[in-house]
CSV table of C-alpha atoms in Angstrom, one decimal:
chain,number,residue,atom,x,y,z
A,1460,UNK,CA,16.4,-87.8,-77.8
A,1461,UNK,CA,14.8,-84.6,-77.4
A,1462,UNK,CA,12.6,-85.8,-74.0
A,1463,UNK,CA,16.3,-87.0,-72.5
A,1464,UNK,CA,18.1,-83.7,-73.5
A,1465,UNK,CA,15.1,-81.6,-71.7
A,1466,UNK,CA,15.5,-84.0,-68.7
A,1467,UNK,CA,19.1,-83.3,-68.3
A,1468,UNK,CA,18.8,-79.6,-69.0
A,1469,UNK,CA,16.6,-79.4,-66.0
A,1470,UNK,CA,18.4,-81.2,-63.7
A,1471,UNK,CA,21.2,-79.3,-64.6
A,1472,UNK,CA,19.7,-76.2,-63.8
A,1473,UNK,CA,18.6,-77.2,-60.8
A,1474,UNK,CA,21.6,-78.5,-59.4
A,1475,UNK,CA,23.2,-75.2,-60.5
A,1476,UNK,CA,20.4,-73.5,-58.4
A,1477,UNK,CA,20.9,-75.6,-55.6
A,1478,UNK,CA,24.4,-75.0,-55.5
A,1479,UNK,CA,24.1,-71.2,-55.7
A,1480,UNK,CA,21.6,-71.4,-52.7
A,1481,UNK,CA,24.2,-73.4,-50.6
A,1482,UNK,CA,26.7,-70.7,-51.6
A,1483,UNK,CA,24.6,-67.7,-50.3
A,1484,UNK,CA,23.5,-69.7,-47.3
A,1485,UNK,CA,27.3,-70.3,-46.5
A,1486,UNK,CA,28.1,-66.6,-47.0
A,1487,UNK,CA,25.3,-65.5,-44.6
A,1488,UNK,CA,26.2,-67.7,-42.1
A,1489,UNK,CA,29.8,-67.0,-42.4
A,1490,UNK,CA,28.7,-63.4,-41.9
A,1491,UNK,CA,26.7,-64.0,-38.7
A,1492,UNK,CA,29.5,-65.8,-37.2
A,1493,UNK,CA,32.0,-63.0,-38.0
A,1494,UNK,CA,29.6,-60.4,-36.5
A,1495,UNK,CA,28.9,-62.4,-33.7
A,1496,UNK,CA,32.5,-63.2,-32.8
A,1497,UNK,CA,33.8,-59.7,-33.6
A,1498,UNK,CA,34.5,-57.4,-30.7
A,1499,UNK,CA,32.0,-54.6,-29.8
A,1500,UNK,CA,33.0,-51.2,-31.4
A,1501,UNK,CA,33.0,-48.2,-28.8
A,1502,UNK,CA,32.5,-44.9,-29.8
A,1503,UNK,CA,33.9,-42.1,-27.9
A,1504,UNK,CA,31.2,-40.2,-25.6
A,1505,UNK,CA,31.1,-36.8,-26.2
A,1506,UNK,CA,30.2,-34.3,-23.0
A,1507,UNK,CA,27.0,-32.2,-23.3
A,1508,UNK,CA,27.7,-28.2,-22.9
A,1509,UNK,CA,24.8,-26.4,-22.0
A,1510,UNK,CA,24.6,-22.8,-22.5
A,1511,UNK,CA,23.1,-20.7,-19.7
A,1512,UNK,CA,22.6,-17.2,-18.7
A,1513,UNK,CA,24.8,-16.0,-16.2
A,1514,UNK,CA,24.8,-12.7,-13.5
A,1515,UNK,CA,27.9,-11.4,-12.0
A,1516,UNK,CA,28.0,-11.2,-8.2
A,1517,UNK,CA,29.0,-7.6,-7.5
A,1518,UNK,CA,28.7,-6.4,-4.0
A,1519,UNK,CA,27.7,-2.8,-3.2
A,1520,UNK,CA,25.8,-0.2,-1.5
A,1521,UNK,CA,22.2,-0.8,-2.3
A,1522,UNK,CA,19.0,0.9,-1.3
A,1523,UNK,CA,16.4,-1.9,-1.3
A,1524,UNK,CA,13.2,-0.7,-2.9
A,1525,UNK,CA,9.9,-2.4,-1.7
A,1526,UNK,CA,7.3,-2.6,-4.3
A,1527,UNK,CA,3.5,-2.8,-3.0
A,1528,UNK,CA,0.1,-1.9,-4.3
A,1529,UNK,CA,-1.9,0.8,-2.6
A,1530,UNK,CA,-4.9,3.3,-2.9
A,1531,UNK,CA,-5.2,6.9,-2.7
A,1532,UNK,CA,-7.3,8.7,-0.2
A,1533,UNK,CA,-7.8,12.2,0.9
A,1534,UNK,CA,-7.0,12.6,4.6
A,1535,UNK,CA,-10.0,15.6,4.7
A,1536,UNK,CA,-13.4,14.0,3.5
A,1537,UNK,CA,-16.3,15.5,4.8
A,1538,UNK,CA,-20.1,13.8,4.6
A,1539,UNK,CA,-22.2,17.1,3.8
A,1540,UNK,CA,-25.7,16.1,5.7
A,1541,UNK,CA,-28.6,18.2,6.2
A,1542,UNK,CA,-29.3,19.6,10.0
A,1543,UNK,CA,-32.9,19.9,9.3
A,1544,UNK,CA,-35.4,18.6,6.7
A,1545,UNK,CA,-37.2,20.6,4.4
A,1546,UNK,CA,-37.7,21.2,0.7
A,1547,UNK,CA,-34.4,22.4,-1.2
A,1548,UNK,CA,-35.0,26.2,-2.7
A,1549,UNK,CA,-31.8,27.1,-4.0
A,1550,UNK,CA,-28.5,25.2,-4.8
A,1551,UNK,CA,-25.1,26.9,-5.6
A,1552,UNK,CA,-23.3,27.2,-8.9
A,1553,UNK,CA,-21.0,24.6,-8.2
A,1554,UNK,CA,-23.0,22.2,-6.2
A,1555,UNK,CA,-22.5,19.5,-8.9
A,1556,UNK,CA,-20.7,16.1,-9.2
A,1557,UNK,CA,-17.1,17.3,-9.6
A,1558,UNK,CA,-17.6,21.2,-9.0
A,1559,UNK,CA,-14.9,22.8,-7.3
A,1560,UNK,CA,-15.9,24.8,-4.0
A,1561,UNK,CA,-14.0,27.3,-2.1
A,1562,UNK,CA,-14.1,27.6,1.9
A,1563,UNK,CA,-17.7,29.5,2.8
A,1564,UNK,CA,-19.2,29.1,-0.3
A,1565,UNK,CA,-23.1,28.3,0.0
A,1566,UNK,CA,-23.9,25.0,-1.5
A,1567,UNK,CA,-27.5,24.2,-0.6
A,1568,UNK,CA,-30.3,26.4,0.8
A,1569,UNK,CA,-33.3,24.7,2.6
A,1570,UNK,CA,-36.8,26.6,3.2
A,1571,UNK,CA,-35.9,28.2,6.5
A,1572,UNK,CA,-39.7,29.4,7.1
A,1573,UNK,CA,-40.3,26.7,9.7
A,1574,UNK,CA,-36.9,27.7,11.4
A,1575,UNK,CA,-37.5,31.4,11.1
A,1576,UNK,CA,-41.1,31.0,13.0
A,1577,UNK,CA,-39.4,29.0,15.8
A,1578,UNK,CA,-36.6,31.5,16.2
A,1579,UNK,CA,-39.4,34.3,16.4
A,1580,UNK,CA,-41.4,32.2,19.2
A,1581,UNK,CA,-37.9,31.7,21.1
A,1582,UNK,CA,-37.2,35.3,21.0
A,1583,UNK,CA,-40.7,36.3,22.1
A,1584,UNK,CA,-40.0,33.9,25.1
A,1585,UNK,CA,-36.7,35.6,25.4
A,1586,UNK,CA,-38.6,39.2,25.8
A,1587,UNK,CA,-41.2,38.0,28.1
A,1588,UNK,CA,-38.2,36.2,30.5
A,1589,UNK,CA,-36.1,39.6,30.4
A,1590,UNK,CA,-39.4,41.4,31.4
A,1591,UNK,CA,-40.0,38.8,34.4
A,1592,UNK,CA,-36.6,39.3,35.3
A,1593,UNK,CA,-36.9,43.4,35.1
A,1594,UNK,CA,-40.2,42.9,37.4
A,1595,UNK,CA,-38.3,40.7,39.9
A,1596,UNK,CA,-35.7,43.0,40.1
A,1597,UNK,CA,-38.1,45.9,40.9
A,1598,UNK,CA,-40.0,43.9,43.6
A,1599,UNK,CA,-37.0,43.2,45.4
A,1600,UNK,CA,-36.1,46.8,45.5
A,1601,UNK,CA,-39.7,47.2,46.8
A,1602,UNK,CA,-39.2,44.6,49.3
A,1603,UNK,CA,-36.0,45.9,50.4
A,1604,UNK,CA,-37.6,49.5,51.0
A,1605,UNK,CA,-40.4,48.0,53.0
A,1606,UNK,CA,-37.9,46.3,55.0
A,1607,UNK,CA,-35.9,49.5,55.8
A,1608,UNK,CA,-39.3,51.1,56.7
A,1609,UNK,CA,-40.4,48.4,58.9
A,1610,UNK,CA,-37.2,48.4,60.4
A,1611,UNK,CA,-37.2,52.2,61.2
A,1612,UNK,CA,-40.9,51.7,62.5
A,1613,UNK,CA,-39.8,48.7,64.7
A,1614,UNK,CA,-36.8,51.0,66.2
A,1615,UNK,CA,-39.2,53.8,66.9
A,1616,UNK,CA,-41.6,51.2,68.9
A,1617,UNK,CA,-38.5,50.0,70.9
A,1618,UNK,CA,-37.6,54.0,71.9
A,1619,UNK,CA,-41.1,54.0,72.7
A,1620,UNK,CA,-41.2,51.2,75.1
A,1621,UNK,CA,-37.7,52.1,76.6
A,1622,UNK,CA,-39.2,55.7,77.2
A,1623,UNK,CA,-42.4,54.2,79.0
A,1624,UNK,CA,-40.4,52.0,81.0
A,1625,UNK,CA,-38.4,55.1,82.1
A,1626,UNK,CA,-41.5,56.9,83.0
A,1627,UNK,CA,-43.0,53.7,84.8
A,1628,UNK,CA,-39.4,54.2,87.1
A,1629,UNK,CA,-40.2,57.6,87.9
A,1630,UNK,CA,-43.7,56.7,89.0
A,1631,UNK,CA,-45.2,58.6,86.2
A,1632,UNK,CA,-46.2,55.7,83.8
A,1633,UNK,CA,-49.0,53.1,84.2
A,1634,UNK,CA,-49.2,49.4,83.5
A,1635,UNK,CA,-51.7,49.5,80.9
A,1636,UNK,CA,-49.4,52.2,78.9
A,1637,UNK,CA,-46.3,49.7,79.3
A,1638,UNK,CA,-48.2,46.9,77.8
A,1639,UNK,CA,-49.6,48.9,74.8
A,1640,UNK,CA,-45.8,50.2,73.8
A,1641,UNK,CA,-44.5,46.2,74.4
A,1642,UNK,CA,-47.3,45.2,72.2
A,1643,UNK,CA,-46.4,47.8,69.5
A,1644,UNK,CA,-42.7,47.0,70.1
A,1645,UNK,CA,-43.7,43.4,69.4
A,1646,UNK,CA,-45.7,44.2,66.1
A,1647,UNK,CA,-43.1,46.1,64.6
A,1648,UNK,CA,-40.8,43.2,64.9
A,1649,UNK,CA,-42.9,40.9,63.4
A,1650,UNK,CA,-43.5,43.3,60.5
A,1651,UNK,CA,-39.7,43.4,59.9
A,1652,UNK,CA,-39.7,39.5,59.9
A,1653,UNK,CA,-42.2,39.7,57.4
A,1654,UNK,CA,-40.3,42.1,55.2
A,1655,UNK,CA,-37.5,40.1,55.3
A,1656,UNK,CA,-39.2,37.1,54.2
A,1657,UNK,CA,-40.5,39.2,51.2
A,1658,UNK,CA,-37.1,40.4,50.2
A,1659,UNK,CA,-36.1,36.7,50.4
A,1660,UNK,CA,-39.1,35.6,48.0
A,1661,UNK,CA,-38.1,38.6,45.7
A,1662,UNK,CA,-34.5,37.5,45.3
A,1663,UNK,CA,-35.7,33.9,44.7
A,1664,UNK,CA,-38.1,35.2,41.9
A,1665,UNK,CA,-35.1,36.9,40.3
A,1666,UNK,CA,-32.8,33.9,40.5
A,1667,UNK,CA,-35.7,31.8,38.7
A,1668,UNK,CA,-36.0,34.6,35.9
A,1669,UNK,CA,-32.5,34.5,35.3
A,1670,UNK,CA,-32.4,30.5,35.1
A,1671,UNK,CA,-35.6,31.1,32.5
A,1672,UNK,CA,-33.7,33.6,30.8
A,1673,UNK,CA,-30.7,31.3,30.6
A,1674,UNK,CA,-33.1,28.4,29.2
A,1675,UNK,CA,-34.5,31.0,26.6
A,1676,UNK,CA,-31.2,31.8,25.5
A,1677,UNK,CA,-30.0,28.4,25.0
A,1678,UNK,CA,-33.6,27.8,23.1
A,1679,UNK,CA,-32.6,30.9,21.1
A,1680,UNK,CA,-29.2,29.9,20.0
A,1681,UNK,CA,-30.5,26.2,19.0
A,1682,UNK,CA,-33.4,28.0,17.2
A,1683,UNK,CA,-30.6,30.1,15.3
A,1684,UNK,CA,-28.4,27.1,14.6
A,1685,UNK,CA,-31.3,25.4,13.2
A,1686,UNK,CA,-31.9,28.6,11.1
A,1687,UNK,CA,-28.1,28.3,9.9
A,1688,UNK,CA,-28.4,24.8,9.4
A,1689,UNK,CA,-30.9,25.5,6.4
A,1690,UNK,CA,-27.8,26.7,4.4
A,1691,UNK,CA,-24.9,24.4,3.9
A,1692,UNK,CA,-21.4,26.3,3.5
A,1693,UNK,CA,-18.2,24.4,2.0
A,1694,UNK,CA,-16.0,23.8,5.6
A,1695,UNK,CA,-12.7,24.0,3.1
A,1696,UNK,CA,-11.9,24.3,-0.4
A,1697,UNK,CA,-12.3,20.9,-2.2
A,1698,UNK,CA,-14.3,18.8,-4.5
A,1699,UNK,CA,-17.8,17.6,-4.5
A,1700,UNK,CA,-18.6,14.3,-5.2
A,1701,UNK,CA,-22.1,11.8,-4.5
A,1702,UNK,CA,-23.9,15.0,-5.0
A,1703,UNK,CA,-27.6,13.6,-4.9
A,1704,UNK,CA,-30.0,16.6,-4.3
A,1705,UNK,CA,-31.3,19.1,-6.9
A,1706,UNK,CA,-33.5,22.3,-6.2
A,1707,UNK,CA,-36.9,21.5,-5.6
A,1708,UNK,CA,-36.1,18.3,-3.9
A,1709,UNK,CA,-37.0,17.1,-0.3
A,1710,UNK,CA,-34.4,16.3,2.2
A,1711,UNK,CA,-34.7,14.8,5.8
A,1712,UNK,CA,-32.8,15.6,8.9
A,1713,UNK,CA,-29.3,13.9,8.9
A,1714,UNK,CA,-29.7,12.7,5.3
A,1715,UNK,CA,-26.3,13.0,3.0
A,1716,UNK,CA,-26.9,15.4,0.1
A,1717,UNK,CA,-22.7,15.2,-1.0
A,1718,UNK,CA,-19.2,14.6,0.0
A,1719,UNK,CA,-16.6,17.1,0.0
A,1720,UNK,CA,-13.1,15.9,-0.6
A,1721,UNK,CA,-9.9,18.0,-0.4
A,1722,UNK,CA,-7.7,16.8,-3.4
A,1723,UNK,CA,-4.5,18.8,-2.1
A,1724,UNK,CA,-4.7,16.6,1.2
A,1725,UNK,CA,-4.0,13.3,-0.5
A,1726,UNK,CA,-2.3,10.2,1.2
A,1727,UNK,CA,-1.7,6.4,0.0
A,1728,UNK,CA,-2.4,3.5,2.3
A,1729,UNK,CA,-0.9,0.0,1.3
A,1730,UNK,CA,-0.6,-3.4,3.5
A,1731,UNK,CA,2.6,-5.3,3.7
A,1732,UNK,CA,3.4,-8.4,5.3
A,1733,UNK,CA,4.8,-8.5,8.9
A,1734,UNK,CA,8.1,-9.6,7.2
A,1735,UNK,CA,8.4,-6.5,5.2
A,1736,UNK,CA,7.0,-4.4,8.1
A,1737,UNK,CA,9.9,-5.4,10.3
A,1738,UNK,CA,12.5,-4.1,7.5
A,1739,UNK,CA,10.5,-0.6,7.8
A,1740,UNK,CA,11.5,-0.4,11.6
A,1741,UNK,CA,14.2,1.6,12.9
A,1742,UNK,CA,16.2,1.0,15.5
A,1743,UNK,CA,14.1,2.6,18.3
A,1744,UNK,CA,11.4,0.2,17.3
A,1745,UNK,CA,9.1,2.5,15.7
A,1746,UNK,CA,8.3,3.2,11.9
A,1747,UNK,CA,10.7,5.0,9.9
A,1748,UNK,CA,9.4,8.0,7.8
A,1749,UNK,CA,10.9,6.6,4.7
A,1750,UNK,CA,10.5,8.2,1.1
A,1751,UNK,CA,8.0,6.7,-1.3
A,1752,UNK,CA,7.3,7.0,-4.9
A,1753,UNK,CA,4.0,6.4,-6.0
A,1754,UNK,CA,3.3,5.7,-9.8
A,1755,UNK,CA,-0.4,5.5,-11.6
A,1756,UNK,CA,-0.5,4.1,-15.2
A,1757,UNK,CA,-3.2,5.7,-16.9
A,1758,UNK,CA,-3.8,5.0,-20.6
A,1759,UNK,CA,-0.1,4.2,-20.9
A,1760,UNK,CA,0.9,7.4,-19.4
A,1761,UNK,CA,2.6,7.0,-15.9
A,1762,UNK,CA,1.5,9.5,-13.2
A,1763,UNK,CA,4.2,9.8,-10.4
A,1764,UNK,CA,4.1,11.8,-7.2
A,1765,UNK,CA,6.8,11.5,-4.3
A,1766,UNK,CA,5.9,11.2,-0.6
A,1767,UNK,CA,6.7,9.9,2.9
A,1768,UNK,CA,5.4,7.3,5.5
A,1769,UNK,CA,3.6,9.2,8.1
A,1770,UNK,CA,2.0,6.4,10.0
A,1771,UNK,CA,0.3,2.8,10.5
A,1772,UNK,CA,-2.7,1.3,11.4
A,1773,UNK,CA,-3.2,0.6,15.3
A,1774,UNK,CA,-4.8,-2.7,14.6
A,1775,UNK,CA,-4.6,-5.5,12.1
A,1776,UNK,CA,-8.0,-5.6,11.1
A,1777,UNK,CA,-10.8,-8.7,10.9
A,1778,UNK,CA,-9.9,-11.1,8.6
A,1779,UNK,CA,-6.7,-9.2,7.5
A,1780,UNK,CA,-3.0,-10.0,8.0
A,1781,UNK,CA,0.2,-7.8,7.9
A,1782,UNK,CA,0.4,-4.1,8.6
A,1783,UNK,CA,-1.8,-1.2,7.1
A,1784,UNK,CA,0.9,1.9,6.3
A,1785,UNK,CA,0.0,5.2,5.4
A,1786,UNK,CA,2.2,7.7,3.6
A,1787,UNK,CA,1.4,11.3,2.9
A,1788,UNK,CA,2.0,12.7,-1.0
A,1789,UNK,CA,2.9,15.9,-2.3
A,1790,UNK,CA,2.5,17.6,-5.5
A,1791,UNK,CA,0.4,14.7,-7.2
A,1792,UNK,CA,-1.4,16.2,-10.3
A,1793,UNK,CA,-4.0,13.9,-11.8
A,1794,UNK,CA,-4.2,11.8,-8.9
A,1795,UNK,CA,-7.8,11.1,-7.3
A,1796,UNK,CA,-9.1,9.4,-4.3
A,1797,UNK,CA,-9.5,5.7,-4.8
A,1798,UNK,CA,-7.0,5.6,-7.5
A,1799,UNK,CA,-5.3,1.9,-7.1
A,1800,UNK,CA,-1.6,2.7,-7.4
A,1801,UNK,CA,1.9,1.3,-7.5
A,1802,UNK,CA,4.0,2.1,-4.5
A,1803,UNK,CA,7.7,2.0,-4.2
A,1804,UNK,CA,9.2,2.2,-0.7
A,1805,UNK,CA,13.0,3.3,-0.6
A,1806,UNK,CA,14.5,1.5,2.2
A,1807,UNK,CA,17.8,2.4,4.3
A,1808,UNK,CA,20.7,1.5,2.2
A,1809,UNK,CA,22.7,-1.5,2.7
A,1810,UNK,CA,26.5,-2.0,2.2
A,1811,UNK,CA,28.3,-5.5,0.8
A,1812,UNK,CA,24.9,-6.7,-0.9
A,1813,UNK,CA,24.5,-8.1,-4.6
A,1814,UNK,CA,21.4,-7.9,-6.9
A,1815,UNK,CA,21.0,-10.9,-8.9
A,1816,UNK,CA,17.6,-12.6,-10.6
A,1817,UNK,CA,15.3,-14.3,-8.0
A,1818,UNK,CA,15.3,-17.3,-10.6
A,1819,UNK,CA,19.2,-17.7,-9.7
A,1820,UNK,CA,18.3,-18.6,-5.8
A,1821,UNK,CA,17.1,-22.2,-5.0
A,1822,UNK,CA,14.8,-23.0,-2.1
A,1823,UNK,CA,17.7,-23.6,0.0
A,1824,UNK,CA,19.5,-20.5,-0.4
A,1825,UNK,CA,22.0,-21.7,-3.0
A,1826,UNK,CA,23.1,-20.6,-6.4
A,1827,UNK,CA,25.3,-22.2,-9.0
A,1828,UNK,CA,28.7,-20.8,-9.6
A,1829,UNK,CA,30.6,-20.9,-13.0
A,1830,UNK,CA,34.0,-22.5,-11.6
A,1831,UNK,CA,37.1,-23.6,-12.9
A,1832,UNK,CA,36.8,-25.6,-16.3
A,1833,UNK,CA,33.5,-23.6,-17.0
A,1834,UNK,CA,31.9,-26.3,-14.2
A,1835,UNK,CA,29.0,-25.6,-12.2
A,1836,UNK,CA,29.2,-25.8,-8.3
A,1837,UNK,CA,26.8,-24.9,-5.4
A,1838,UNK,CA,27.2,-22.1,-3.0
A,1839,UNK,CA,25.2,-21.2,-0.2
A,1840,UNK,CA,24.4,-17.3,0.2
A,1841,UNK,CA,22.5,-14.9,2.7
A,1842,UNK,CA,19.1,-13.6,1.2
A,1843,UNK,CA,18.6,-10.2,2.7
A,1844,UNK,CA,15.5,-9.0,0.7
A,1845,UNK,CA,13.1,-9.6,-2.5
A,1846,UNK,CA,12.9,-7.0,-4.8
A,1847,UNK,CA,10.4,-7.6,-7.4
A,1848,UNK,CA,11.8,-10.5,-9.8
A,1849,UNK,CA,15.3,-9.8,-8.3
A,1850,UNK,CA,16.7,-10.6,-4.8
A,1851,UNK,CA,19.3,-9.0,-2.7
A,1852,UNK,CA,22.1,-11.3,-1.2
A,1853,UNK,CA,25.3,-11.1,0.9
A,1854,UNK,CA,27.9,-13.4,-0.3
A,1855,UNK,CA,31.2,-11.8,0.0
A,1856,UNK,CA,32.9,-15.1,-0.9
A,1857,UNK,CA,31.5,-15.2,-4.4
A,1858,UNK,CA,32.4,-11.3,-5.2
A,1859,UNK,CA,32.9,-10.9,-8.9
A,1860,UNK,CA,31.7,-14.8,-9.6
A,1861,UNK,CA,29.2,-15.6,-12.3
A,1862,UNK,CA,26.2,-17.2,-11.2
A,1863,UNK,CA,23.7,-19.0,-13.4
A,1864,UNK,CA,20.8,-16.6,-13.5
A,1865,UNK,CA,18.0,-19.3,-14.2
A,1866,UNK,CA,18.2,-22.7,-12.5
A,1867,UNK,CA,16.5,-25.7,-14.4
A,1868,UNK,CA,16.2,-29.3,-13.7
A,1869,UNK,CA,18.9,-30.0,-16.3
A,1870,UNK,CA,21.8,-28.1,-14.1
A,1871,UNK,CA,23.4,-29.3,-11.2
A,1872,UNK,CA,27.0,-29.2,-9.5
A,1873,UNK,CA,29.6,-30.6,-12.0
A,1874,UNK,CA,27.8,-29.7,-15.2
A,1875,UNK,CA,29.9,-28.0,-17.7
A,1876,UNK,CA,28.2,-25.0,-19.3
A,1877,UNK,CA,29.0,-22.0,-21.8
A,1878,UNK,CA,28.2,-18.8,-19.8
A,1879,UNK,CA,26.4,-16.2,-21.8
A,1880,UNK,CA,26.5,-12.8,-20.2
A,1881,UNK,CA,24.0,-9.8,-20.2
A,1882,UNK,CA,26.5,-8.1,-22.5
A,1883,UNK,CA,26.4,-10.7,-24.8
A,1884,UNK,CA,22.7,-11.0,-24.9
A,1885,UNK,CA,22.4,-7.1,-25.4
A,1886,UNK,CA,24.8,-7.2,-28.1
A,1887,UNK,CA,23.3,-9.8,-29.8
A,1888,UNK,CA,19.7,-7.6,-29.4
A,1889,UNK,CA,21.5,-4.6,-31.0
A,1890,UNK,CA,22.6,-6.8,-34.4
A,1891,UNK,CA,26.4,-6.7,-33.6
A,1892,UNK,CA,28.7,-9.8,-34.4
A,1893,UNK,CA,29.8,-12.0,-32.0
A,1894,UNK,CA,33.2,-11.8,-30.6
A,1895,UNK,CA,35.9,-13.9,-32.6
A,1896,UNK,CA,36.5,-17.3,-31.5
A,1897,UNK,CA,39.6,-18.3,-29.7
A,1898,UNK,CA,42.3,-19.6,-31.9
A,1899,UNK,CA,45.2,-21.8,-31.5
A,1900,UNK,CA,48.7,-22.9,-33.4
A,1901,UNK,CA,48.7,-26.8,-34.3
A,1902,UNK,CA,52.1,-28.8,-34.6
A,1903,UNK,CA,52.4,-30.8,-37.7
A,1904,UNK,CA,51.8,-34.1,-35.9
A,1905,UNK,CA,48.3,-32.9,-34.2
A,1906,UNK,CA,47.4,-31.1,-37.7
A,1907,UNK,CA,48.1,-34.3,-39.3
A,1908,UNK,CA,45.9,-36.5,-37.1
A,1909,UNK,CA,43.1,-34.3,-37.2
A,1910,UNK,CA,43.2,-34.1,-41.2
A,1911,UNK,CA,43.3,-38.1,-41.3
A,1912,UNK,CA,40.4,-38.2,-39.0
A,1913,UNK,CA,38.4,-36.1,-41.1
A,1914,UNK,CA,39.2,-37.5,-44.4
A,1915,UNK,CA,38.7,-40.7,-43.4
A,1916,UNK,CA,35.3,-40.0,-41.5
A,1917,UNK,CA,32.8,-41.5,-44.7
A,1918,UNK,CA,29.5,-40.0,-42.6
A,1919,UNK,CA,30.5,-36.3,-42.6
A,1920,UNK,CA,29.0,-34.3,-45.3
A,1921,UNK,CA,31.5,-33.4,-48.5
A,1922,UNK,CA,31.0,-29.7,-48.0
A,1923,UNK,CA,31.3,-29.9,-44.3
A,1924,UNK,CA,34.5,-31.8,-44.7
A,1925,UNK,CA,36.4,-29.6,-47.4
A,1926,UNK,CA,35.2,-26.5,-45.0
A,1927,UNK,CA,37.1,-28.2,-42.1
A,1928,UNK,CA,39.7,-29.3,-44.1
A,1929,UNK,CA,40.4,-25.9,-45.2
A,1930,UNK,CA,40.3,-24.3,-41.8
A,1931,UNK,CA,43.0,-27.1,-40.7
A,1932,UNK,CA,45.2,-25.9,-43.2
A,1933,UNK,CA,45.5,-22.2,-41.9
A,1934,UNK,CA,48.2,-21.3,-39.4
A,1935,UNK,CA,45.7,-20.9,-36.5
A,1936,UNK,CA,42.5,-23.1,-36.1
A,1937,UNK,CA,39.3,-22.1,-34.1
A,1938,UNK,CA,39.9,-23.8,-30.5
A,1939,UNK,CA,36.1,-25.1,-30.7
A,1940,UNK,CA,36.7,-26.9,-34.2
A,1941,UNK,CA,39.8,-28.8,-32.7
A,1942,UNK,CA,38.2,-29.6,-29.4
A,1943,UNK,CA,35.2,-31.1,-31.0
A,1944,UNK,CA,37.2,-33.1,-33.4
A,1945,UNK,CA,39.3,-34.6,-30.9
A,1946,UNK,CA,36.4,-35.2,-28.5
A,1947,UNK,CA,34.9,-37.8,-31.8
A,1948,UNK,CA,38.5,-39.3,-31.9
A,1949,UNK,CA,38.4,-40.2,-28.1
A,1950,UNK,CA,41.7,-38.9,-27.7
């Protein structure tokens, strides 16, 4: 009996288990069928609103500023070289690196013994030349006196010959006497010719002596310059650099011993592109003398100086591009030749241009404008100039409009945005509270629909639900909250 009872109990339990399994399978099958046959639920899509920084297009009169890098250099730089070789016997007190000297100050003295000896020899040669010149003049005077005497004698001989001829015509003179008188007259004339030749030779000797004296004087001047070259003087007030000679050292001819720089005659050279150079040309096609500001950052301290464009290079330069421009600077304390500086060139003012960030302008010269409903639209503008991180544009149709300050691939025409102006960013940086949100008044039906949706939303946290319900109970509700709820409702 006991065995039959256990068998029946087992059969009962097994039948009950099978029944429960069948019921469970039926429930699962029914749920799957209902899920498959049910219509898909549609959730309202919420539009994405992107916060963007905006800049206002404000046409105004702006003087574009061209920022470039340049190098300070001196307009007066002289290489001091030794005119003669020799041993340095003395140096000036200020003949050191960075020494400030005045015009005419002695910088370097080279042993003048050889130069003085050469000068003394040339002076002796000059004395000889002057003595030879005086001898030639005396010889010329004697030759002229002898010529006068021979001419007088020739005149006497001619008179005697004429007297003999007169006597012969009266039958008194003889033929031998006439022949003797003629021979004496001929000899006297020959003597005159000889004396004339002596005078000519004496005059030639004077010319030769004068030429020799001139040559010796040239040698004397050269010897004097050589002697003067043993002393190097400062050509102007300035500062010494590259000093490489000391007392007791030896230098050779034309060897550079130092460099003299005038720190008060400074200019800055900077290179610009051809397009930038074209903006600096005036209506007459010549480079304008525009004002420049030079800035040098030294250990956090800014040194500034002002100046004016003076000229540009005549050639581009091998392996270079653009144009090399020079600007003279005045009142530049602290600046030194070789300083690497920043140069700001103030160009002529332009009317009707606006300054916006360079990131707002696309490569196709368009900007994104915040239009109606805070949706973006694309607009073309005219690029005038680039100025650092900003650009100058001309767009009279966009006066007062807001454009996106920094374009990203996510932004495009038709996208809805939330503009953030520079004033909002400045207020946030100062810790000022944001402006109060826009408030709207709700009618009873609209308020009831909103409350019903919030209460029926099971996925909303209880704390957020109670906060929103308390706001919906107020006479005026923030417009942003109403807009968010209605976008979720699909209305």
